[in-house]
CSV table of C-alpha atoms and ligand atoms in Angstrom, one decimal:
chain,number,residue,atom,x,y,z
A,1207,MET,CA,128.0,111.7,93.4
A,1208,SER,CA,128.4,114.4,96.0
A,1209,PHE,CA,126.3,117.5,96.7
A,1210,GLU,CA,129.3,119.6,95.7
A,1211,ASN,CA,129.4,118.4,92.1
A,1212,ILE,CA,125.6,118.2,91.5
A,1213,GLY,CA,125.4,121.8,90.4
A,1214,LEU,CA,124.1,123.6,93.5
A,1215,SER,CA,125.2,127.0,94.7
A,1216,GLU,CA,127.3,127.8,97.7
A,1217,SER,CA,124.4,129.1,99.7
A,1218,ILE,CA,122.3,126.0,99.1
A,1219,LEU,CA,125.3,123.7,99.9
A,1220,ARG,CA,125.7,125.5,103.2
A,1221,ALA,CA,122.2,124.8,104.2
A,1222,VAL,CA,122.5,121.1,103.1
A,1223,GLU,CA,125.7,120.8,105.1
A,1224,LYS,CA,123.9,122.3,108.1
A,1225,GLN,CA,121.3,119.5,107.8
A,1226,GLY,CA,124.2,117.0,108.1
A,1227,TYR,CA,123.5,115.3,104.8
A,1228,ASP,CA,126.7,113.6,103.5
A,1229,LYS,CA,125.7,112.8,100.0
A,1230,PRO,CA,122.6,112.9,97.8
A,1231,SER,CA,120.1,110.1,98.2
A,1232,PRO,CA,119.4,108.0,95.1
A,1233,ILE,CA,116.3,110.0,94.1
A,1234,GLN,CA,118.2,113.3,94.7
A,1235,GLU,CA,121.1,112.1,92.5
A,1236,LYS,CA,118.6,111.4,89.7
A,1237,VAL,CA,116.2,114.4,89.9
A,1238,ILE,CA,118.4,117.3,90.9
A,1239,PRO,CA,120.4,117.5,87.6
A,1240,LEU,CA,117.2,117.0,85.6
A,1241,ILE,CA,115.4,119.8,87.4
A,1242,LEU,CA,118.4,122.1,87.1
A,1243,ALA,CA,118.4,121.4,83.4
A,1244,GLY,CA,114.8,122.8,83.3
A,1245,LYS,CA,113.1,119.4,82.6
A,1246,ASP,CA,109.6,118.4,83.7
A,1247,VAL,CA,110.1,115.4,86.0
A,1248,LEU,CA,107.7,112.6,86.8
A,1249,ALA,CA,109.2,110.7,89.8
A,1250,SER,CA,108.1,107.7,91.8
A,1251,ALA,CA,109.3,108.3,95.3
A,1252,GLN,CA,107.7,108.1,98.7
A,1253,THR,CA,108.3,109.7,102.0
A,1254,GLY,CA,111.7,108.7,103.4
A,1255,THR,CA,113.6,108.8,100.1
A,1256,GLY,CA,114.6,112.5,100.5
A,1257,LYS,CA,112.2,113.5,97.7
A,1258,THR,CA,111.5,116.9,99.4
A,1259,ALA,CA,115.1,118.0,99.1
A,1260,GLY,CA,115.1,116.4,95.7
A,1261,PHE,CA,112.7,119.0,94.3
A,1262,THR,CA,113.3,121.8,96.7
A,1263,LEU,CA,117.1,122.3,96.3
A,1264,PRO,CA,117.1,122.7,92.5
A,1265,MET,CA,113.9,124.7,92.7
A,1266,LEU,CA,115.6,127.1,95.1
A,1267,GLN,CA,118.6,127.3,92.9
A,1268,ILE,CA,116.5,128.2,89.8
A,1269,LEU,CA,114.4,130.8,91.7
A,1270,SER,CA,117.4,132.4,93.3
A,1271,GLU,CA,119.3,132.7,90.0
A,1272,ALA,CA,116.5,134.8,88.6
A,1273,GLN,CA,115.7,137.0,91.6
A,1274,GLN,CA,112.9,139.4,91.2
A,1275,SER,CA,112.8,142.8,92.8
A,1276,GLY,CA,109.7,144.5,94.3
A,1277,LYS,CA,106.7,142.8,95.7
A,1278,LYS,CA,107.1,139.1,95.0
A,1279,PRO,CA,104.4,137.1,93.3
A,1280,VAL,CA,104.0,133.4,93.9
A,1281,ARG,CA,106.7,131.9,91.7
A,1282,ALA,CA,106.6,128.3,92.8
A,1283,LEU,CA,103.6,126.3,94.0
A,1284,VAL,CA,103.9,123.0,95.8
A,1285,LEU,CA,100.6,121.1,96.2
A,1286,THR,CA,100.4,118.4,98.9
A,1287,PRO,CA,97.4,116.2,99.9
A,1288,THR,CA,97.5,116.8,103.6
A,1289,ARG,CA,98.1,119.6,106.0
A,1290,GLU,CA,100.9,117.7,107.8
A,1291,LEU,CA,102.8,117.1,104.6
A,1292,ALA,CA,102.3,120.8,103.6
A,1293,ALA,CA,103.7,121.9,107.0
A,1294,GLN,CA,106.7,119.5,106.7
A,1295,VAL,CA,107.5,120.5,103.2
A,1296,HIS,CA,107.4,124.2,104.3
A,1297,GLU,CA,109.8,123.4,107.2
A,1298,SER,CA,112.2,121.8,104.7
A,1299,VAL,CA,111.9,124.7,102.3
A,1300,GLU,CA,112.6,127.1,105.1
A,1301,SER,CA,115.8,125.3,106.2
A,1302,TYR,CA,117.1,124.8,102.7
A,1303,SER,CA,116.6,128.5,101.9
A,1304,GLU,CA,118.1,129.8,105.1
A,1305,PHE,CA,121.0,131.5,103.2
A,1306,LEU,CA,119.0,132.7,100.3
A,1307,ASP,CA,116.7,135.7,99.8
A,1308,ILE,CA,113.8,133.4,99.1
A,1309,SER,CA,110.6,133.6,101.0
A,1310,SER,CA,108.0,130.8,101.5
A,1311,THR,CA,104.8,130.2,103.3
A,1312,VAL,CA,102.3,127.4,103.8
A,1313,ILE,CA,98.5,127.5,103.6
A,1314,PHE,CA,96.0,124.8,104.5
A,1315,GLY,CA,92.5,124.5,105.8
A,1316,GLY,CA,91.4,123.9,109.4
A,1317,VAL,CA,93.0,127.1,110.7
A,1318,LYS,CA,91.9,130.7,110.4
A,1319,GLN,CA,93.0,132.2,107.1
A,1320,MET,CA,93.9,135.7,108.4
A,1321,LYS,CA,97.5,135.1,109.1
A,1322,GLN,CA,98.0,133.1,105.9
A,1323,VAL,CA,96.5,136.0,103.9
A,1324,ALA,CA,98.7,138.6,105.6
A,1325,ARG,CA,101.8,136.6,104.8
A,1326,ILE,CA,100.8,136.2,101.1
A,1327,LYS,CA,100.1,139.9,100.9
A,1328,LYS,CA,103.7,140.7,101.8
A,1329,GLY,CA,104.8,138.7,98.8
A,1330,ILE,CA,106.3,135.2,98.7
A,1331,ASP,CA,108.3,133.2,96.2
A,1332,ILE,CA,107.2,129.7,97.3
A,1333,LEU,CA,103.8,128.7,98.3
A,1334,ILE,CA,103.1,125.3,99.8
A,1335,ALA,CA,99.4,124.4,100.0
A,1336,THR,CA,96.7,121.9,100.1
A,1337,PRO,CA,94.2,122.3,97.2
A,1338,GLY,CA,91.1,123.3,99.2
A,1339,ARG,CA,92.4,126.3,101.0
A,1340,LEU,CA,94.4,127.4,98.0
A,1341,LEU,CA,91.3,127.6,95.8
A,1342,ASP,CA,89.3,129.2,98.5
A,1343,LEU,CA,91.8,132.1,98.7
A,1344,VAL,CA,91.9,132.4,94.9
A,1345,ASP,CA,88.1,132.5,94.8
A,1346,GLN,CA,88.1,135.3,97.4
A,1347,GLY,CA,90.5,137.2,95.2
A,1348,LEU,CA,93.2,137.1,97.9
A,1349,LEU,CA,95.7,135.0,95.9
A,1350,PHE,CA,96.9,135.1,92.3
A,1351,LEU,CA,98.8,132.3,90.6
A,1352,ASP,CA,99.4,133.8,87.2
A,1353,LYS,CA,103.1,134.2,87.8
A,1354,VAL,CA,103.9,130.6,88.8
A,1355,GLU,CA,107.0,129.3,87.1
A,1356,PHE,CA,107.3,126.1,89.0
A,1357,LEU,CA,104.6,123.6,89.9
A,1358,VAL,CA,105.2,120.6,92.2
A,1359,LEU,CA,102.5,118.0,92.9
A,1360,ASP,CA,103.8,116.1,95.9
A,1361,GLU,CA,102.3,112.7,96.7
A,1362,ALA,CA,100.1,113.0,93.6
A,1363,ASP,CA,98.7,109.5,93.9
A,1364,ARG,CA,97.4,110.3,97.3
A,1365,MET,CA,95.8,113.5,96.1
A,1366,LEU,CA,93.9,111.5,93.6
A,1367,ASP,CA,92.9,108.9,96.2
A,1368,MET,CA,91.6,111.7,98.3
A,1369,GLY,CA,89.4,113.0,95.5
A,1370,PHE,CA,91.4,116.1,94.6
A,1371,ALA,CA,91.4,115.5,90.9
A,1372,ARG,CA,88.9,118.3,90.2
A,1373,ASP,CA,90.7,120.7,92.5
A,1374,ILE,CA,94.0,120.0,90.7
A,1375,ASN,CA,92.4,120.7,87.4
A,1376,LYS,CA,91.1,123.9,88.7
A,1377,VAL,CA,94.5,124.9,89.9
A,1378,LEU,CA,96.1,124.0,86.6
A,1379,ALA,CA,93.7,126.3,84.8
A,1380,LEU,CA,94.9,129.2,86.9
A,1381,LEU,CA,98.6,128.8,86.1
A,1382,PRO,CA,100.5,130.3,83.1
A,1383,SER,CA,101.2,127.8,80.5
A,1384,LYS,CA,105.0,128.4,80.5
A,1385,ARG,CA,106.3,126.7,83.6
A,1386,GLN,CA,108.3,123.8,84.9
A,1387,ASN,CA,106.3,120.8,86.3
A,1388,LEU,CA,107.3,118.2,88.8
A,1389,LEU,CA,105.2,115.3,89.9
A,1390,PHE,CA,106.1,113.0,92.8
A,1391,SER,CA,104.0,109.9,93.4
A,1392,ALA,CA,104.6,106.6,95.3
A,1393,THR,CA,103.1,104.7,92.4
A,1394,PHE,CA,102.7,105.2,88.6
A,1395,SER,CA,99.1,104.2,88.3
A,1396,SER,CA,97.2,104.8,85.0
A,1397,GLU,CA,95.4,107.7,86.7
A,1398,ILE,CA,98.8,109.3,87.5
A,1399,LYS,CA,99.9,108.8,83.9
A,1400,THR,CA,96.7,110.4,82.6
A,1401,LEU,CA,97.2,113.3,85.0
A,1402,ALA,CA,100.8,113.7,84.0
A,1403,LYS,CA,99.9,113.7,80.3
A,1404,LYS,CA,97.4,116.5,80.9
A,1405,PHE,CA,99.8,119.1,82.2
A,1406,MET,CA,103.4,118.0,81.9
A,1407,HIS,CA,105.7,118.7,79.0
A,1408,TYR,CA,107.6,115.7,77.8
A,1409,PRO,CA,108.4,114.6,81.4
A,1410,THR,CA,111.5,112.6,82.2
A,1411,LEU,CA,110.5,109.5,84.1
A,1412,VAL,CA,112.5,108.7,87.3
A,1413,GLU,CA,112.0,105.7,89.5
A,1414,ALA,CA,113.8,105.5,92.8
A,1415,GLU,CA,113.9,102.4,94.9
A,1416,PRO,CA,112.5,103.8,98.2
A,1417,GLU,CA,115.0,103.3,100.9
A,1418,ASN,CA,112.4,102.6,103.4
A,1419,SER,CA,110.4,100.0,101.5
A,1420,THR,CA,113.2,97.5,100.9
A,1421,VAL,CA,111.1,94.8,102.3
A,1422,ASP,CA,114.3,92.9,103.4
A,1423,LYS,CA,114.8,95.4,106.2
A,1424,ILE,CA,111.3,95.2,107.4
A,1425,ILE,CA,110.2,92.0,109.2
A,1426,GLN,CA,106.5,91.5,108.2
A,1427,THR,CA,104.3,89.2,110.1
A,1428,ALA,CA,100.6,88.6,109.8
A,1429,TYR,CA,98.8,87.2,112.9
A,1430,ARG,CA,95.4,85.6,112.3
A,1431,VAL,CA,93.2,86.7,115.2
A,1432,ASP,CA,89.5,87.3,115.7
A,1433,THR,CA,88.4,90.9,115.7
A,1434,ASN,CA,87.5,90.8,119.4
A,1435,ASP,CA,90.9,89.6,120.4
A,1436,LYS,CA,92.9,92.3,118.6
A,1437,LEU,CA,92.9,94.7,121.4
A,1438,PRO,CA,94.2,92.4,124.1
A,1439,VAL,CA,96.8,91.0,121.6
A,1440,LEU,CA,97.9,94.6,120.8
A,1441,ILE,CA,98.2,95.5,124.5
A,1442,ASN,CA,100.1,92.3,125.3
A,1443,MET,CA,102.6,92.9,122.4
A,1444,ILE,CA,103.3,96.4,123.5
A,1445,ASN,CA,103.7,95.5,127.2
A,1446,ASP,CA,105.7,92.4,126.6
A,1447,GLY,CA,108.1,94.0,124.1
A,1448,ASN,CA,108.1,97.2,126.3
A,1449,TRP,CA,107.8,99.1,123.0
A,1450,LYS,CA,108.2,102.8,123.3
A,1451,GLN,CA,107.2,104.1,119.9
A,1452,VAL,CA,104.5,102.3,118.0
A,1453,LEU,CA,102.4,103.5,115.1
A,1454,VAL,CA,99.1,101.7,115.0
A,1455,PHE,CA,96.9,101.9,111.9
A,1456,THR,CA,93.1,101.6,111.6
A,1457,ARG,CA,90.8,102.0,108.7
A,1458,THR,CA,88.4,104.3,110.4
A,1459,LYS,CA,88.6,107.5,112.6
A,1460,HIS,CA,86.1,106.0,115.0
A,1461,ARG,CA,88.3,103.0,115.6
A,1462,ALA,CA,91.4,105.1,115.9
A,1463,ASN,CA,89.8,107.1,118.8
A,1464,LYS,CA,88.5,103.9,120.4
A,1465,ILE,CA,91.9,102.2,120.4
A,1466,ALA,CA,93.7,105.3,121.7
A,1467,ASP,CA,91.1,105.4,124.5
A,1468,LYS,CA,91.5,101.8,125.4
A,1469,LEU,CA,95.3,101.9,125.4
A,1470,ASN,CA,95.2,104.9,127.7
A,1471,ARG,CA,92.9,103.0,130.0
A,1472,ALA,CA,95.5,100.1,130.0
A,1473,ASN,CA,98.1,102.7,131.0
A,1474,ILE,CA,99.8,102.8,127.6
A,1475,SER,CA,99.9,106.5,126.6
A,1476,ALA,CA,98.4,107.0,123.2
A,1477,SER,CA,96.8,109.6,120.9
A,1478,ALA,CA,94.7,109.3,117.8
A,1479,ILE,CA,95.4,111.3,114.6
A,1480,HIS,CA,92.8,111.5,111.9
A,1481,GLY,CA,90.9,113.9,109.7
A,1482,ASN,CA,88.2,114.8,112.3
A,1483,LYS,CA,90.8,116.1,114.8
A,1484,SER,CA,91.6,119.8,114.7
A,1485,GLN,CA,94.9,120.9,113.2
A,1486,GLY,CA,96.1,121.8,116.7
A,1487,ALA,CA,95.3,118.4,118.1
A,1488,ARG,CA,97.0,116.6,115.1
A,1489,THR,CA,100.1,118.7,115.4
A,1490,LYS,CA,100.2,118.1,119.2
A,1491,ALA,CA,99.7,114.3,118.9
A,1492,LEU,CA,102.5,114.1,116.3
A,1493,GLU,CA,104.9,116.2,118.5
A,1494,ASP,CA,104.1,114.2,121.6
A,1495,PHE,CA,104.8,111.0,119.7
A,1496,LYS,CA,108.1,112.3,118.2
A,1497,ASN,CA,109.4,113.5,121.6
A,1498,SER,CA,108.2,110.3,123.3
A,1499,THR,CA,105.6,112.0,125.6
A,1500,ILE,CA,103.2,109.3,124.3
A,1501,ARG,CA,104.2,105.8,123.2
A,1502,ILE,CA,101.5,105.0,120.7
A,1503,LEU,CA,100.1,107.0,117.8
A,1504,VAL,CA,96.9,105.5,116.4
A,1505,ALA,CA,96.4,106.8,112.8
A,1506,THR,CA,94.2,106.5,109.8
A,1507,ASP,CA,95.9,106.2,106.5
A,1508,ILE,CA,95.1,109.7,105.3
A,1509,ALA,CA,96.3,111.3,108.5
A,1510,ALA,CA,99.5,109.4,108.5
A,1511,ARG,CA,100.3,110.1,104.9
A,1512,GLY,CA,103.6,112.0,104.5
A,1513,LEU,CA,104.4,112.2,108.2
A,1514,ASP,CA,108.2,112.3,108.8
A,1515,ILE,CA,108.7,110.0,111.8
A,1516,PRO,CA,112.3,108.9,111.9
A,1517,LEU,CA,113.5,105.5,113.0
A,1518,LEU,CA,110.2,104.0,113.9
A,1519,PRO,CA,110.8,100.4,115.1
A,1520,HIS,CA,107.2,99.1,115.1
A,1521,VAL,CA,104.2,99.6,112.8
A,1522,ILE,CA,101.0,97.6,113.6
A,1523,ASN,CA,98.2,97.2,111.2
A,1524,PHE,CA,95.4,96.8,113.7
A,1525,GLU,CA,93.1,96.7,110.7
A,1526,LEU,CA,94.3,95.9,107.2
A,1527,PRO,CA,93.8,98.7,104.6
A,1528,ASN,CA,91.4,98.0,101.9
A,1529,ILE,CA,93.6,99.8,99.4
A,1530,PRO,CA,96.7,97.5,99.0
A,1531,GLU,CA,99.0,100.5,98.2
A,1532,ASP,CA,98.2,101.9,101.7
A,1533,TYR,CA,99.9,98.8,103.2
A,1534,VAL,CA,103.1,99.8,101.4
A,1535,HIS,CA,102.8,103.3,102.7
A,1536,ARG,CA,102.1,102.1,106.2
A,1537,ILE,CA,105.1,99.7,106.5
A,1538,GLY,CA,107.2,102.4,104.9
A,1539,ARG,CA,107.1,104.0,108.3
A,1540,THR,CA,109.4,101.5,109.8
A,1541,GLY,CA,112.9,100.4,109.0
A,1542,ARG,CA,113.8,103.9,107.9
A,1543,ALA,CA,117.3,105.4,107.4
A,1544,GLY,CA,118.8,101.9,107.1
A,1545,ALA,CA,117.5,100.7,110.5
A,1546,SER,CA,115.5,97.5,110.5
A,1547,GLY,CA,111.8,97.6,111.6
A,1548,GLU,CA,108.9,95.4,112.2
A,1549,ALA,CA,105.5,95.5,110.6
A,1550,ILE,CA,102.8,93.4,112.3
A,1551,SER,CA,99.3,92.9,110.8
A,1552,LEU,CA,96.4,91.6,112.9
A,1553,VAL,CA,94.2,89.9,110.4
A,1554,ALA,CA,90.6,89.0,111.2
A,1555,HIS,CA,88.7,86.5,109.1
A,1556,ASP,CA,87.0,89.2,107.1
A,1557,GLU,CA,90.3,90.7,106.2
A,1558,VAL,CA,91.9,87.7,104.6
A,1559,ASP,CA,90.9,88.9,101.2
A,1560,TYR,CA,92.7,92.2,101.9
A,1561,VAL,CA,95.8,90.3,102.7
A,1562,ALA,CA,95.5,88.5,99.3
A,1563,SER,CA,95.4,91.8,97.5
A,1564,ILE,CA,98.4,93.1,99.4
A,1565,GLU,CA,100.3,89.9,98.6
A,1566,LYS,CA,99.5,90.3,95.0
A,1567,LEU,CA,100.9,93.9,95.0
A,1568,LEU,CA,104.0,92.9,96.9
A,1569,GLY,CA,104.5,89.7,94.8
A,1570,GLU,CA,105.1,87.7,97.9
A,1571,GLU,CA,103.1,85.7,100.4
A,1572,PHE,CA,102.9,86.5,104.1
A,1573,GLU,CA,103.5,83.9,106.7
A,1574,ARG,CA,100.3,83.7,108.8
A,1575,LYS,CA,100.9,83.0,112.4
A,1576,ILE,CA,98.6,82.1,115.2
A,1577,ILE,CA,99.0,83.2,118.8
A,1578,GLU,CA,98.6,80.7,121.5
A,1579,GLY,CA,95.5,81.5,123.5
A,1580,TYR,CA,94.1,83.6,120.7
A,1581,GLU,CA,93.5,81.0,118.1
A,1582,PRO,CA,90.9,82.3,115.6
A,1583,GLN,CA,87.4,80.8,116.1
A,1584,LEU,CA,86.0,82.3,112.9
A,1585,LYS,CA,86.7,80.7,109.6
A,1586,ASP,CA,88.6,82.7,106.9
A,1587,ALA,CA,86.6,84.4,104.2
A,1588,ARG,CA,86.6,82.2,101.1
A,1589,PRO,CA,87.1,83.7,97.6
A,1590,THR,CA,83.8,84.2,95.8
A,1591,PRO,CA,83.5,84.1,92.0
A,1592,GLN,CA,83.7,87.9,92.0
A,1593,GLY,CA,86.3,88.1,94.8
A,1594,ASN,CA,90.0,87.8,94.3
A,1595,GLY,CA,90.8,86.0,97.6
A,1596,GLY,CA,92.9,83.0,97.7
A,1597,ALA,CA,93.3,82.8,93.9
A,1598,ASN,CA,95.6,85.8,93.9
A,1599,ARG,CA,97.6,84.3,96.7
A,1600,GLN,CA,98.5,81.4,94.6
A,1601,LYS,CA,99.2,83.4,91.6
A,1602,SER,CA,101.2,86.0,93.3
A,1603,ARG,CA,103.9,83.9,94.9
A,1604,PRO,CA,107.1,84.1,92.8
A,1605,LYS,CA,108.0,80.8,91.3
A,1606,SER,CA,111.3,80.8,93.0
A,1607,SER,CA,110.1,81.4,96.5
A,1608,PRO,CA,109.7,78.4,98.9
A,1609,PRO,CA,106.2,77.3,99.7
A,1610,SER,CA,104.9,78.9,102.9
A,1611,LYS,CA,104.8,76.9,106.1
A,1612,SER,CA,101.8,75.0,107.1
A,1613,ARG,CA,99.7,76.5,109.8
A,1614,ALA,CA,100.6,73.8,112.3
A,1615,GLU,CA,104.3,74.3,111.7
A,1616,THR,CA,103.9,78.1,112.1
A,1617,GLN,CA,101.9,77.7,115.3
A,1618,LEU,CA,104.5,75.5,116.8
A,1619,ASN,CA,107.3,78.0,116.1
A,1620,TRP,CA,105.2,80.7,117.5
A,1621,LYS,CA,104.6,78.8,120.7
A,1622,LYS,CA,108.2,78.1,121.1
A,1623,LYS,CA,109.3,81.7,120.5
A,1624,LYS,CA,106.5,83.6,122.1
A,1625,LYS,CA,105.0,82.2,125.2
A,1626,PHE,CA,104.0,85.6,126.5
A,1627,LEU,CA,100.6,85.9,124.9
A,1628,GLY,CA,98.6,83.6,127.1
A,1629,LYS,CA,95.1,84.8,127.6
A,1630,LYS,CA,94.5,86.3,131.0
B,3020,AMP,P1,111.5,113.0,102.6
B,3020,AMP,O1,111.5,111.8,101.8
B,3020,AMP,O2,111.7,114.2,101.8
B,3020,AMP,O3,110.3,113.1,103.5
B,3020,AMP,O4,112.8,113.0,103.6
B,3020,AMP,C1,113.0,112.0,104.6
B,3020,AMP,C2,114.1,112.4,105.5
B,3020,AMP,O5,115.4,112.3,104.9
B,3020,AMP,C3,114.0,113.8,106.1
B,3020,AMP,O6,114.1,113.8,107.5
B,3020,AMP,C4,115.2,114.6,105.5
B,3020,AMP,O7,115.7,115.5,106.4
B,3020,AMP,C5,116.2,113.4,105.3
B,3020,AMP,N1,117.1,113.6,104.1
B,3020,AMP,C6,116.8,114.2,102.9
B,3020,AMP,N2,117.9,114.2,102.1
B,3020,AMP,C7,118.9,113.6,102.8
B,3020,AMP,C8,120.3,113.2,102.5
B,3020,AMP,N3,120.8,113.5,101.3
B,3020,AMP,N4,121.0,112.6,103.4
B,3020,AMP,C9,120.4,112.2,104.6
B,3020,AMP,N5,119.1,112.5,105.0
B,3020,AMP,C10,118.4,113.2,104.1
């Protein structure tokens, strides 16, 4: 299918052409005709699949076909979990609507509201927002949502993870009942299904294989190292590989700061990005990373969610996430746009159970490697009667897959291939 015969207007096609897109991505092929037909759509798609254009292009088409004169009320509302994602979606909406008389703006917390309010007062068709600031402006009587024809919940699973369920319900209560609803989520958990049932009208289910999570394209490796050895191992890997753009994940904001600090001290330029940083600092860190002013971006899961970082060759899990789905999101940052990528996990003894949960989710088992000179001294956590540890690992391996290599075999291979990590 081409963009030309998917049912979009000339003005939208011009903008798409200007972006340099040849043909619709798989998710776009599926959702654009459905949305144009006025259906509610529940789609599983994560960042990197082209989901933003998937909902924005048909939404622009529908809104521009029924143009309104006079002061514009908010006709479409896109809710996102994070400020960064809101800003990115707004950027996309702006570029796709370049040749249309459609206005849009973005509102999120962490910055002064004055400018945002002034923009809303002028009248806008499309509002992209995070739930907190949106409700804040509604409560202040500065924003009305009673003319919304189009609702998009983007990365809905993450909104629920971040505790936005109540806010979403509050927003839903402010909207007119007659509207078109779209929900995008990386996973179809039972919570997502419950949420969808609550506000969607006979939604069509669409599942798209995310281009960036085809695990084949991503080389995934888990290194068993003790916690105290993680930093020297990370520094060695970056230096030895002369890696120029690496996204490093931690579980906590504090650790993200600490690692960025230590890397800078080791002459590896790095910035941390997390929820305690000001909006300005987060934007700057991301820009610096994208234009290669810094080599390493150290991020927490929430801060990294939805960031559009093209062609990222290396993702390192300095700490494993305790939510297995976050692992999938993390490694989805590499191997994008058909390029291959590498996802490396540094696994301490107390994270072995996390690995087991991730393996269960992926339905495959990691090969654990050991680095010469950094052999773990601490024993792995054993499954407890309540825990899911090693039991999952056994169960999760597909019957057809070969048994994993023994540790001794793995270690030997590693020694042969990678001599560089000798302890200094
Ligand atoms: P998203 O999943 O919406 O975050 O989009 C990921 C990236 O894919 C963005 O940089 C888009 O500009 C790009 N993109 C979206 N649609 C297409 C397409 N049809 N062809 C090529 N790139 C696209």
